[in-house]
Coordinates of C-alpha atoms in Angstrom, one line a residue:
Chain H
M1 CA 25.8 -3.9 -0.7
K2 CA 26.8 -7.5 -0.2
F3 CA 24.4 -9.9 1.6
E4 CA 22.4 -13.1 1.1
Y5 CA 18.7 -12.7 0.6
Q6 CA 16.0 -14.8 2.1
R7 CA 12.3 -14.4 1.7
P8 CA 10.4 -16.8 4.1
A9 CA 6.9 -17.7 3.1
T10 CA 5.4 -17.6 6.6
L11 CA 6.0 -15.8 9.9
E12 CA 6.9 -19.1 11.6
A13 CA 9.7 -19.7 9.0
A14 CA 10.9 -16.1 9.4
L15 CA 11.2 -16.6 13.2
K16 CA 13.0 -20.0 12.8
F17 CA 15.5 -18.4 10.4
L18 CA 16.1 -15.5 12.8
A19 CA 16.6 -17.8 15.7
A20 CA 19.2 -19.8 13.7
A21 CA 20.9 -16.8 12.3
G22 CA 22.3 -15.7 15.6
G23 CA 22.0 -12.0 15.1
D24 CA 23.8 -11.4 11.8
C25 CA 20.6 -10.9 10.0
A26 CA 18.5 -7.8 9.3
P27 CA 14.8 -8.1 8.8
L28 CA 13.6 -6.0 5.9
A29 CA 10.1 -4.6 6.1
G30 CA 9.7 -1.5 3.9
G31 CA 13.4 -1.1 3.4
T32 CA 13.3 2.7 3.3
D33 CA 15.7 3.0 6.2
L34 CA 17.5 -0.3 6.1
L35 CA 18.7 -0.1 2.5
V36 CA 20.0 3.4 3.0
M37 CA 21.9 2.2 6.1
I38 CA 23.4 -0.7 4.2
Q39 CA 24.4 1.5 1.3
E40 CA 26.0 4.0 3.6
G41 CA 27.9 1.2 5.4
L42 CA 26.2 1.8 8.8
V43 CA 25.2 -1.8 9.0
G44 CA 26.4 -4.8 7.1
P45 CA 24.2 -7.8 7.8
R46 CA 25.3 -11.1 6.3
T47 CA 21.6 -11.9 5.5
V48 CA 18.7 -9.7 4.7
L49 CA 15.5 -11.4 5.7
D50 CA 12.8 -10.1 3.5
I51 CA 9.6 -10.2 5.6
S52 CA 7.9 -7.6 3.4
R53 CA 5.5 -10.1 1.9
L54 CA 4.2 -11.7 5.1
E55 CA 0.4 -11.0 4.6
E56 CA -0.3 -12.1 8.2
L57 CA 1.4 -8.9 9.5
K58 CA -0.7 -6.6 7.4
N59 CA -4.0 -6.5 9.2
I60 CA -5.7 -3.5 11.0
R61 CA -8.5 -4.5 13.3
E62 CA -10.4 -3.6 16.4
E63 CA -11.4 -6.3 18.9
D64 CA -12.8 -5.9 22.4
G65 CA -11.9 -2.2 22.5
R66 CA -8.3 -2.8 21.4
I67 CA -6.9 -1.7 18.0
E68 CA -4.2 -3.8 16.6
I69 CA -2.1 -2.8 13.6
G70 CA 0.1 -5.4 11.9
A71 CA 3.8 -4.4 11.9
L72 CA 3.9 -4.5 8.0
V73 CA 1.1 -2.1 7.4
S74 CA 2.5 0.7 5.4
H75 CA 2.2 4.3 6.5
G76 CA 0.1 5.0 3.4
R77 CA -2.3 2.2 4.1
A78 CA -2.5 3.2 7.9
A79 CA -3.3 6.8 6.9
A80 CA -6.0 5.6 4.5
A81 CA -7.6 3.1 6.9
K82 CA -11.2 4.1 8.0
L83 CA -10.8 2.6 11.4
L84 CA -7.7 4.7 12.2
R85 CA -9.1 7.8 10.6
E86 CA -12.2 7.6 12.9
K87 CA -10.5 6.4 16.1
A88 CA -6.8 7.4 16.0
A89 CA -6.6 10.5 13.9
L90 CA -3.4 11.6 15.5
L91 CA -1.7 8.4 14.3
V92 CA -3.0 9.1 10.8
E93 CA -1.6 12.7 11.0
S94 CA 1.8 11.3 12.1
C95 CA 1.9 8.7 9.3
L96 CA 1.2 11.6 6.8
Q97 CA 4.2 13.4 8.1
I98 CA 6.6 10.7 7.1
G99 CA 8.9 11.1 4.1
S100 CA 7.0 11.4 0.9
P101 CA 4.2 9.4 -0.8
Q102 CA 6.8 7.0 -2.2
I103 CA 8.3 6.4 1.3
R104 CA 4.9 6.1 2.8
A105 CA 3.9 3.4 0.3
S106 CA 6.8 1.2 1.3
G107 CA 7.7 2.2 4.9
T108 CA 5.9 0.4 7.6
I109 CA 4.5 1.1 11.0
G110 CA 6.6 -1.6 12.6
G111 CA 9.8 -0.4 10.8
N112 CA 9.5 3.1 12.2
L113 CA 9.5 1.6 15.7
V114 CA 12.3 -0.8 15.2
M115 CA 14.6 1.9 13.8
A116 CA 14.1 3.6 17.1
S117 CA 14.9 7.1 16.0
P118 CA 13.9 9.8 18.6
S119 CA 12.5 11.7 15.7
G120 CA 10.4 8.8 14.2
D121 CA 7.1 10.4 13.4
T122 CA 4.7 7.7 14.6
I123 CA 6.3 7.2 17.9
P124 CA 5.0 10.3 19.8
A125 CA 1.5 9.5 18.5
L126 CA 1.8 6.0 19.8
Y127 CA 3.1 7.2 23.2
A128 CA 0.0 9.4 23.4
L129 CA -2.3 6.4 22.5
G130 CA -0.6 4.3 25.2
A131 CA 0.4 1.7 22.7
G132 CA 2.1 -1.7 23.3
V133 CA 4.6 -3.3 21.0
V134 CA 4.2 -7.1 20.3
L135 CA 7.5 -9.0 19.9
K136 CA 7.6 -12.6 18.7
S137 CA 10.3 -15.2 18.6
V138 CA 10.3 -19.0 18.4
T139 CA 10.3 -19.1 22.2
G140 CA 7.2 -17.0 22.7
T141 CA 5.4 -13.7 22.5
R142 CA 5.7 -10.6 24.7
T143 CA 4.0 -7.2 24.7
V144 CA 6.2 -4.3 25.9
A145 CA 4.7 -0.9 26.7
I146 CA 6.0 1.5 24.0
E147 CA 7.7 3.7 26.6
D148 CA 9.8 0.6 27.7
F149 CA 10.6 -0.4 24.1
F150 CA 13.2 2.3 23.4
T151 CA 16.4 2.4 25.4
G152 CA 18.3 5.1 23.5
V153 CA 19.1 6.5 20.1
K154 CA 18.4 3.7 17.6
K155 CA 18.2 1.2 20.4
S156 CA 15.4 -0.9 21.7
V157 CA 14.7 -4.0 23.8
R158 CA 14.0 -6.0 20.7
R159 CA 16.3 -9.1 20.7
P160 CA 18.0 -10.1 17.5
D161 CA 15.8 -13.3 17.4
E162 CA 12.6 -11.3 17.7
L163 CA 10.3 -9.7 15.2
L164 CA 8.1 -6.8 16.0
T165 CA 4.8 -8.2 14.7
A166 CA 2.1 -5.7 15.8
I167 CA 1.2 -2.5 17.7
V168 CA -1.8 -2.5 20.0
F169 CA -3.6 0.2 21.9
P170 CA -6.9 0.7 23.6
A171 CA -9.4 2.4 21.3
P172 CA -9.6 6.0 22.5
E173 CA -12.9 7.1 24.1
P174 CA -15.1 8.7 21.4
S175 CA -14.8 12.1 23.1
A176 CA -10.9 12.0 23.1
R177 CA -9.2 14.3 20.7
G178 CA -5.6 14.2 19.7
F179 CA -3.0 15.8 17.5
Y180 CA 0.5 15.4 16.1
N181 CA 2.4 18.6 15.3
K182 CA 5.8 18.5 13.7
L183 CA 8.4 21.1 12.9
G184 CA 10.8 20.2 10.1
Q185 CA 12.9 22.1 7.6
R186 CA 10.1 21.7 5.0
K187 CA 6.8 19.9 4.7
A188 CA 8.0 16.8 2.9
L189 CA 11.0 14.5 3.4
A190 CA 12.2 16.4 6.5
I191 CA 13.2 14.7 9.7
A192 CA 11.6 16.4 12.7
K193 CA 13.5 19.1 14.6
V194 CA 10.9 18.7 17.3
S195 CA 7.4 17.1 17.4
V196 CA 4.6 16.9 19.8
A197 CA 1.7 14.5 20.1
A198 CA -1.1 14.6 22.6
L199 CA -4.4 12.8 23.4
V200 CA -6.8 14.7 25.5
T201 CA -9.9 13.3 27.1
R202 CA -12.4 15.9 28.5
K203 CA -15.3 15.6 30.9
G204 CA -17.6 18.5 30.3
E205 CA -15.3 21.5 30.0
K206 CA -12.5 20.1 32.0
V207 CA -9.6 18.0 30.9
E208 CA -10.0 14.6 32.5
K209 CA -6.9 12.9 31.2
V210 CA -4.1 14.0 28.8
R211 CA -1.0 12.2 27.5
I212 CA 1.7 14.4 25.9
A213 CA 4.7 13.0 24.1
L214 CA 7.7 15.0 22.7
G215 CA 9.8 13.8 19.8
A216 CA 13.4 14.6 18.8
V217 CA 14.2 16.4 22.1
A218 CA 15.8 13.5 24.0
P219 CA 17.6 10.2 23.2
T220 CA 14.1 8.6 23.1
V221 CA 10.6 10.1 22.7
I222 CA 9.6 11.3 26.2
R223 CA 6.4 12.2 28.0
A224 CA 5.8 15.6 29.5
P225 CA 4.5 14.5 32.9
R226 CA 4.5 18.0 34.7
T227 CA 2.5 19.5 31.8
E228 CA 0.1 16.6 31.9
E229 CA -0.4 17.0 35.6
Y230 CA -1.0 20.7 35.3
L231 CA -3.6 20.3 32.6
A232 CA -5.6 17.5 34.4
G233 CA -8.7 18.9 35.9
R234 CA -8.4 22.3 34.2
K235 CA -10.5 24.0 31.6
L236 CA -8.7 24.5 28.3
D237 CA -8.6 28.3 27.9
P238 CA -5.9 30.7 26.6
E239 CA -4.4 31.2 30.1
T240 CA -4.2 27.5 30.8
I241 CA -2.7 26.8 27.4
A242 CA -0.1 29.6 27.9
A243 CA 1.0 28.0 31.2
A244 CA 1.1 24.6 29.6
R245 CA 3.2 25.9 26.8
S246 CA 6.0 27.2 29.1
L247 CA 5.8 24.1 31.3
C248 CA 6.2 21.9 28.2
A249 CA 9.1 23.9 26.9
G250 CA 10.8 23.3 30.3
E251 CA 10.3 19.6 30.0
S252 CA 11.9 19.4 26.6
R253 CA 15.5 18.2 26.9
A254 CA 16.8 19.0 23.4
I255 CA 20.4 19.1 22.2
T256 CA 21.9 21.2 19.5
D257 CA 22.9 19.3 16.3
L258 CA 22.9 19.8 12.6
R259 CA 19.1 20.0 12.4
S260 CA 18.5 22.7 15.0
T261 CA 19.6 24.2 18.3
A262 CA 18.6 23.2 21.9
G263 CA 17.0 26.5 22.9
Y264 CA 14.9 26.7 19.7
R265 CA 13.7 23.1 19.9
D266 CA 12.7 23.5 23.6
R267 CA 10.6 26.7 22.8
M268 CA 9.1 25.1 19.8
A269 CA 8.0 22.1 21.8
G270 CA 6.0 24.5 23.9
L271 CA 4.6 26.2 20.9
L272 CA 3.6 23.0 19.1
L273 CA 1.7 21.9 22.2
A274 CA 0.0 25.2 22.5
R275 CA -1.1 25.2 18.8
G276 CA -2.5 21.7 19.1
L277 CA -4.4 22.5 22.3
E278 CA -5.8 25.7 20.7
D279 CA -7.2 23.6 17.8
L280 CA -9.1 21.6 20.4
L281 CA -10.9 24.7 21.8
Chain P
M21 CA 26.3 -14.6 -3.3
K22 CA 23.6 -17.0 -4.5
K23 CA 21.5 -15.6 -7.3
I24 CA 17.8 -15.5 -6.8
K25 CA 15.0 -16.4 -9.2
L26 CA 12.6 -13.7 -10.1
D27 CA 9.4 -13.5 -12.1
I28 CA 8.2 -10.0 -12.6
T29 CA 6.0 -8.0 -15.1
V30 CA 7.3 -4.8 -16.3
N31 CA 5.2 -2.5 -18.5
G32 CA 2.9 -5.6 -19.2
V33 CA 5.8 -7.9 -20.2
K34 CA 6.6 -10.9 -18.1
H35 CA 10.3 -11.6 -17.3
S36 CA 11.9 -14.6 -15.7
L37 CA 15.3 -13.7 -14.4
K38 CA 18.1 -14.7 -12.1
V39 CA 19.5 -11.8 -10.2
D40 CA 22.0 -10.9 -7.5
P41 CA 20.4 -10.7 -4.0
N42 CA 21.6 -7.1 -3.5
L43 CA 20.2 -5.8 -6.8
R44 CA 17.9 -2.8 -6.4
L45 CA 14.8 -2.5 -8.5
L46 CA 16.4 0.5 -10.0
D47 CA 19.4 -1.5 -11.2
L48 CA 17.2 -4.3 -12.5
L49 CA 15.3 -1.8 -14.7
R50 CA 18.3 0.1 -15.9
E51 CA 21.0 -2.5 -16.2
E52 CA 19.2 -5.8 -16.8
L53 CA 16.1 -4.6 -18.8
D54 CA 17.7 -1.5 -20.4
L55 CA 14.9 0.7 -19.3
T56 CA 17.0 3.8 -18.7
G57 CA 14.1 6.3 -18.5
T58 CA 14.1 5.5 -14.7
K59 CA 16.9 7.8 -13.4
E60 CA 19.1 7.5 -10.3
G61 CA 19.4 10.8 -8.4
C62 CA 20.3 10.6 -4.7
G63 CA 20.0 6.8 -4.2
I64 CA 18.5 7.3 -0.7
G65 CA 14.9 8.0 -1.4
E66 CA 15.0 11.8 -1.1
C67 CA 14.8 13.0 -4.8
G68 CA 12.2 10.8 -6.5
A69 CA 14.1 10.6 -9.8
C70 CA 13.8 6.8 -9.6
T71 CA 10.1 6.7 -9.0
V72 CA 8.2 3.8 -10.6
I73 CA 4.7 2.4 -10.1
L74 CA 4.7 -0.9 -8.2
D75 CA 1.2 -2.6 -8.0
G76 CA -0.4 0.8 -8.6
K77 CA 1.6 2.8 -6.1
A78 CA 4.5 5.2 -6.6
V79 CA 7.7 3.9 -5.0
N80 CA 11.4 4.8 -4.9
S81 CA 13.1 2.0 -7.0
C82 CA 16.4 2.8 -5.3
L83 CA 14.9 1.6 -2.0
I84 CA 13.4 -1.6 -3.1
L85 CA 15.3 -4.9 -3.7
A86 CA 14.6 -6.7 -6.9
G87 CA 13.7 -9.7 -4.8
Q88 CA 10.9 -7.8 -3.2
C89 CA 9.1 -7.4 -6.6
A90 CA 8.7 -11.1 -7.3
G91 CA 5.3 -11.7 -8.8
R92 CA 4.5 -8.0 -8.9
E93 CA 3.7 -5.5 -11.6
I94 CA 5.9 -2.5 -12.4
V95 CA 5.2 0.4 -14.7
T96 CA 8.1 2.7 -15.8
I97 CA 8.0 5.8 -17.9
E98 CA 8.6 3.6 -21.0
G99 CA 5.2 1.9 -20.2
L100 CA 3.1 5.0 -20.4
S101 CA 3.1 5.9 -24.1
D102 CA 1.3 3.9 -26.7
G103 CA 4.1 3.6 -29.2
E104 CA 4.7 7.1 -30.6
K105 CA 1.4 8.4 -29.0
L106 CA 2.2 10.1 -25.8
H107 CA 0.3 9.5 -22.6
P108 CA -1.9 12.5 -21.8
L109 CA 0.3 13.3 -18.8
Q110 CA 3.4 13.3 -21.1
Q111 CA 1.6 15.5 -23.6
A112 CA 0.4 17.9 -20.9
F113 CA 4.0 18.2 -19.5
L114 CA 5.1 19.3 -23.0
D115 CA 2.2 21.6 -23.6
H116 CA 2.8 23.4 -20.3
G117 CA 6.5 23.7 -20.4
A118 CA 6.8 21.5 -17.4
V119 CA 10.2 20.0 -18.6
Q120 CA 13.6 21.7 -18.7
C121 CA 16.6 19.4 -18.1
G122 CA 14.2 16.4 -17.9
F123 CA 16.0 14.4 -15.2
C124 CA 13.1 14.6 -12.7
T125 CA 10.4 14.2 -15.4
P126 CA 10.0 10.4 -15.5
G127 CA 9.6 10.2 -11.7
M128 CA 7.4 13.3 -11.6
I129 CA 5.1 11.9 -14.3
L130 CA 4.9 8.5 -12.6
S131 CA 4.0 10.1 -9.3
A132 CA 1.3 12.1 -11.1
A133 CA 0.1 8.9 -12.9
A134 CA -0.2 7.0 -9.6
L135 CA -2.2 9.9 -8.2
L136 CA -4.6 10.1 -11.1
H137 CA -4.9 6.2 -10.9
A138 CA -6.2 6.6 -7.4
N139 CA -7.9 10.0 -7.7
P140 CA -8.9 11.0 -11.2
A141 CA -10.0 14.6 -10.1
P142 CA -7.4 15.7 -7.6
T143 CA -7.3 19.2 -6.0
E144 CA -4.2 21.4 -6.4
D145 CA -3.2 20.5 -2.8
E146 CA -3.6 16.8 -3.6
I147 CA -1.3 17.2 -6.6
R148 CA 1.3 19.0 -4.6
V149 CA 1.3 16.3 -2.0
A150 CA 1.5 13.6 -4.6
I151 CA 4.7 15.1 -6.1
S152 CA 6.2 16.1 -2.8
G153 CA 8.6 13.3 -3.0
N154 CA 10.0 14.4 -6.4
L155 CA 12.5 17.2 -6.5
C156 CA 12.7 19.5 -9.5
R157 CA 15.7 21.9 -9.5
C158 CA 15.1 23.8 -12.7
T159 CA 11.6 24.1 -13.9
G160 CA 9.9 24.9 -10.6
Y161 CA 6.6 23.3 -9.7
T162 CA 4.0 25.7 -11.1
Q163 CA 4.1 24.4 -14.7
I164 CA 4.2 20.8 -13.4
V165 CA 1.1 21.3 -11.2
E166 CA -0.6 22.9 -14.1
A167 CA 0.3 20.0 -16.4
V168 CA -1.1 17.5 -14.0
Q169 CA -4.3 19.6 -13.6
A170 CA -4.7 19.7 -17.4
A171 CA -4.1 16.0 -17.8
A172 CA -6.7 15.2 -15.1
G173 CA -9.3 17.5 -16.7
K174 CA -8.6 16.5 -20.3
D175 CA -9.9 12.9 -20.4
K176 CA -12.7 11.7 -18.2
G177 CA -12.2 8.3 -19.6
D178 CA -10.1 5.6 -17.9
W179 CA -6.7 6.0 -19.5
W180 CA -5.0 6.3 -16.2
L181 CA -6.4 2.9 -15.2
Q182 CA -4.4 1.4 -18.0
I183 CA -1.1 2.2 -16.3

């Protein structure tokens, strides 16, 4: 590991440094992925820009019906935050599925998105919540819908001069219920073979709105639009759930790799959805 | 590579150092401060042998740069005992046969100490989650969980707050 190390004191200084570095600079948030990638020679930045101490990116707040999570909030802190436990339990569940307590103490919400892995645990939950990603540079701020943020495996629209500074999403209606279900080799420190998140809003007995996201079954996390459309307006009962299960398996576009096989992943995508929906009955 | 200046507190002792920018906390502890109780297993955050406590939380010292620890407090396994007097967790590990080869033990004990620091009366499930980032390949986990339970029950005082 050979690199220069910079630790700017403010976000403004960090953005200026990034703008001047011209791309050969890796922002370090929690370091739980970046330092592994550097050690394994997958990336070799000239400079590591340590943003891990920027307190201004560590807030969790709700304002005018919008919840904002600073990019440097650790998964452990997010999982313990009262606001998120009450209003975004599926995001809390996804944070608790990451790595181990040690990884969750260091790894950050923003880092999980910037690494842009299709199996990143928080990503399906944030799709289901309809989140936006805030990107800042010296030239300005833009908010990108999370579904437009990822462009492929480990690829996103973040420019080298930009920092992901926050995640925002509308506070779910009080009646909304969600879940994040993950299948991994074991309970801790396992990358998802497949994962499913959903947020369901019901009116009376019927599903009014549902957003479903599938992880690790395509180059990016994907929605399951046909399953969503089928569920809208229906009452959640065992028959409806069984139909949604097979539709969802059909929308999964998994591949076979060292973690699992395509057919198994597709079927498990359906099963993980069905289990989550059953828990809402 | 330009060296960086670093003030850190390890086991209650303040250090002012100049270190290489690529130095991991693990290397700082083992190579610069001779605290070799912290072990390197996998080096990629999967085994937990390098676990230390940073500002009250268990972390993998192989995945943290020394520079990130400027101004912060670190506790290693060497910081738990009071001279020859073992920390109740250390004593409980001995009493319950929770140690065989010992390589995972420092990390395991520090994960448990961080848990008891935050939650003095954990359930068995909470203990199992707390040590889920620490691999043991010879003792198995039953004795380790029993040791943590015994340490948590033994002393209702605030010894774990002193870590």
